[in-house]
Amino acid sequence: MTPKRMMLAFMALGVLLPLAACGTAESTSSGFRKNYVVARSALEGGEYGQANRQYARLMSSAGPFLPRIQLEYAHSLLRAGNYAQAAQMAEAMSMASDGAASAAALAVAATARHELGLEALAEGKTQAGKMHLEHAQASMAQVLSTHPELDPLGSLAGRQASIAVRLKAL
């Protein structure tokens, strides 16, 4: 299982366990659960457009699950290549939450900023690229120092090292 899939599986478990405790007699709960499974399956299956649409619909009825749905939506935006939107959403989530939830959102934001930096550099926009990479590096450092358990296989640390190499070359 890849690090991305492992992180997704843990995130899904965090949502599905509380959802499983909801009474199945309530059609709202059942409908939410069904739509969540569709969104989650689309995300895991690489169908990011469908996942983005489903997560966007879920947010209005997510109730106490809203932070989790927003995080998965930001992750889906990231995987779809909507880096600016993913960074914006994840950074806002990081500031609005604390602890591991804030760090998880910050990791998504840092990854999106890294990708934005690489895009800017590829377009010859050195200053913009450097700015995004520095932002990504600082965010990734914060995640790794405060919540190293979010990087059990070292993929975040590997991304941080890649960012450092790129910045040194600028």
Short mmCIF file of C-alpha atoms in Angstrom, two decimals:
data_model
loop_
_atom_site.label_atom_id
_atom_site.label_comp_id
_atom_site.label_asym_id
_atom_site.label_seq_id
_atom_site.Cartn_x
_atom_site.Cartn_y
_atom_site.Cartn_z
CA MET A 1 0.00 0.00 0.00
CA THR A 2 1.47 3.37 -1.03
CA PRO A 3 1.91 6.16 1.51
CA LYS A 4 -0.85 8.16 -0.20
CA ARG A 5 -3.28 5.24 -0.06
CA MET A 6 -2.34 4.56 3.55
CA MET A 7 -3.03 8.17 4.53
CA LEU A 8 -6.32 8.06 2.62
CA ALA A 9 -7.30 4.82 4.35
CA PHE A 10 -6.64 6.32 7.78
CA MET A 11 -8.61 9.43 6.86
CA ALA A 12 -11.51 7.28 5.64
CA LEU A 13 -11.44 5.25 8.83
CA GLY A 14 -11.66 8.46 10.85
CA VAL A 15 -14.85 9.39 9.03
CA LEU A 16 -16.46 6.01 8.54
CA LEU A 17 -16.26 4.92 12.17
CA PRO A 18 -18.36 7.86 13.42
CA LEU A 19 -20.66 7.52 10.43
CA ALA A 20 -21.17 3.85 11.20
CA ALA A 21 -22.41 4.82 14.64
CA CYS A 22 -25.21 6.90 13.12
CA GLY A 23 -28.62 5.28 13.08
CA THR A 24 -29.48 3.73 9.73
CA ALA A 25 -33.14 4.62 10.24
CA GLU A 26 -32.39 8.24 9.45
CA SER A 27 -32.53 8.75 5.70
CA THR A 28 -30.34 11.86 5.99
CA SER A 29 -27.56 9.92 7.66
CA SER A 30 -27.90 7.07 5.20
CA GLY A 31 -27.87 9.46 2.23
CA PHE A 32 -24.83 11.29 3.56
CA ARG A 33 -23.01 8.01 4.11
CA LYS A 34 -23.84 6.81 0.60
CA ASN A 35 -22.67 10.08 -0.97
CA TYR A 36 -19.52 10.03 1.14
CA VAL A 37 -18.69 6.52 -0.08
CA VAL A 38 -19.19 7.67 -3.67
CA ALA A 39 -16.89 10.68 -3.12
CA ARG A 40 -14.27 8.61 -1.32
CA SER A 41 -14.31 5.86 -3.96
CA ALA A 42 -13.93 8.44 -6.70
CA LEU A 43 -10.97 10.00 -4.90
CA GLU A 44 -9.27 6.66 -4.36
CA GLY A 45 -10.04 5.63 -7.95
CA GLY A 46 -8.46 8.72 -9.45
CA GLU A 47 -11.78 10.15 -10.65
CA TYR A 48 -11.04 13.57 -9.21
CA GLY A 49 -13.69 15.54 -11.10
CA GLN A 50 -16.40 13.28 -9.73
CA ALA A 51 -14.83 13.33 -6.26
CA ASN A 52 -14.68 17.14 -6.30
CA ARG A 53 -18.35 17.42 -7.27
CA GLN A 54 -19.41 14.93 -4.57
CA TYR A 55 -17.34 16.57 -1.82
CA ALA A 56 -18.70 20.00 -2.79
CA ARG A 57 -22.25 18.64 -2.42
CA LEU A 58 -21.47 16.94 0.89
CA MET A 59 -20.22 20.09 2.58
CA SER A 60 -23.70 21.58 3.02
CA SER A 61 -24.92 18.54 4.96
CA ALA A 62 -21.68 17.43 6.66
CA GLY A 63 -22.49 18.81 10.10
CA PRO A 64 -19.77 17.73 12.54
CA PHE A 65 -17.93 15.96 9.70
CA LEU A 66 -17.35 19.21 7.79
CA PRO A 67 -13.63 19.55 8.66
CA ARG A 68 -12.97 16.00 7.43
CA ILE A 69 -14.99 16.52 4.25
CA GLN A 70 -13.18 19.80 3.59
CA LEU A 71 -9.80 18.12 4.07
CA GLU A 72 -10.67 15.32 1.67
CA TYR A 73 -12.06 17.86 -0.79
CA ALA A 74 -8.81 19.84 -0.61
CA HIS A 75 -6.88 16.62 -1.17
CA SER A 76 -9.07 15.80 -4.16
CA LEU A 77 -8.48 19.28 -5.59
CA LEU A 78 -4.75 18.72 -5.13
CA ARG A 79 -4.85 15.39 -6.96
CA ALA A 80 -6.90 16.97 -9.77
CA GLY A 81 -4.18 19.57 -10.29
CA ASN A 82 -6.19 22.48 -8.89
CA TYR A 83 -3.21 23.50 -6.78
CA ALA A 84 -4.17 27.11 -6.05
CA GLN A 85 -7.66 26.15 -4.88
CA ALA A 86 -6.32 23.22 -2.85
CA ALA A 87 -3.71 25.44 -1.17
CA GLN A 88 -6.25 28.13 -0.37
CA MET A 89 -8.77 25.71 1.12
CA ALA A 90 -6.19 23.71 3.08
CA GLU A 91 -4.47 26.82 4.47
CA ALA A 92 -7.80 28.20 5.67
CA MET A 93 -8.58 24.84 7.29
CA SER A 94 -5.19 24.74 8.96
CA MET A 95 -5.75 28.15 10.53
CA ALA A 96 -9.29 27.26 11.63
CA SER A 97 -8.31 24.04 13.39
CA ASP A 98 -5.62 22.77 15.73
CA GLY A 99 -3.57 19.70 16.47
CA ALA A 100 -3.36 16.87 13.97
CA ALA A 101 -6.29 18.23 11.92
CA SER A 102 -4.43 21.50 11.39
CA ALA A 103 -1.21 19.68 10.53
CA ALA A 104 -2.96 17.37 8.04
CA ALA A 105 -4.47 20.39 6.28
CA LEU A 106 -1.09 22.11 6.33
CA ALA A 107 0.51 19.06 4.68
CA VAL A 108 -2.02 19.27 1.83
CA ALA A 109 -1.38 23.03 1.54
CA ALA A 110 2.39 22.52 1.50
CA THR A 111 2.11 19.89 -1.22
CA ALA A 112 -0.08 22.21 -3.29
CA ARG A 113 2.38 25.10 -2.78
CA HIS A 114 5.23 22.84 -3.86
CA GLU A 115 3.39 22.00 -7.07
CA LEU A 116 2.55 25.68 -7.65
CA GLY A 117 6.24 26.49 -7.22
CA LEU A 118 7.27 23.86 -9.74
CA GLU A 119 4.69 25.15 -12.23
CA ALA A 120 5.89 28.73 -11.81
CA LEU A 121 9.50 27.72 -12.30
CA ALA A 122 8.61 25.75 -15.43
CA GLU A 123 6.96 28.92 -16.79
CA GLY A 124 10.11 30.93 -16.07
CA LYS A 125 8.54 32.77 -13.11
CA THR A 126 11.47 32.39 -10.76
CA GLN A 127 10.35 34.79 -8.03
CA ALA A 128 6.84 33.34 -7.83
CA GLY A 129 8.25 29.81 -7.89
CA LYS A 130 10.70 30.59 -5.12
CA MET A 131 7.96 32.19 -3.01
CA HIS A 132 5.73 29.09 -3.30
CA LEU A 133 8.63 26.75 -2.56
CA GLU A 134 9.67 28.72 0.53
CA HIS A 135 6.08 28.71 1.75
CA ALA A 136 5.87 24.95 1.12
CA GLN A 137 9.15 24.33 2.90
CA ALA A 138 8.11 26.28 6.01
CA SER A 139 4.73 24.55 6.13
CA MET A 140 6.23 21.10 5.65
CA ALA A 141 8.81 21.78 8.37
CA GLN A 142 6.01 22.74 10.76
CA VAL A 143 4.05 19.56 10.00
CA LEU A 144 7.09 17.34 10.44
CA SER A 145 8.18 18.99 13.69
CA THR A 146 4.77 19.05 15.34
CA HIS A 147 3.21 15.86 13.98
CA PRO A 148 5.85 13.44 12.68
CA GLU A 149 3.27 10.63 12.95
CA LEU A 150 1.62 12.06 9.82
CA ASP A 151 4.66 10.90 7.84
CA PRO A 152 5.12 7.24 8.80
CA LEU A 153 6.85 6.32 5.52
CA GLY A 154 8.83 9.52 4.98
CA SER A 155 7.03 10.86 1.91
CA LEU A 156 6.57 14.32 3.45
CA ALA A 157 10.22 14.40 4.49
CA GLY A 158 11.19 13.36 0.96
CA ARG A 159 9.13 16.19 -0.50
CA GLN A 160 10.71 18.61 1.95
CA ALA A 161 14.20 17.46 0.88
CA SER A 162 13.24 17.92 -2.77
CA ILE A 163 12.06 21.45 -2.02
CA ALA A 164 15.34 22.24 -0.23
CA VAL A 165 17.38 21.03 -3.22
CA ARG A 166 15.29 23.12 -5.62
CA LEU A 167 15.58 26.23 -3.46
CA LYS A 168 19.33 25.83 -3.13
CA ALA A 169 19.62 25.78 -6.93
CA LEU A 170 17.71 29.06 -7.28
#
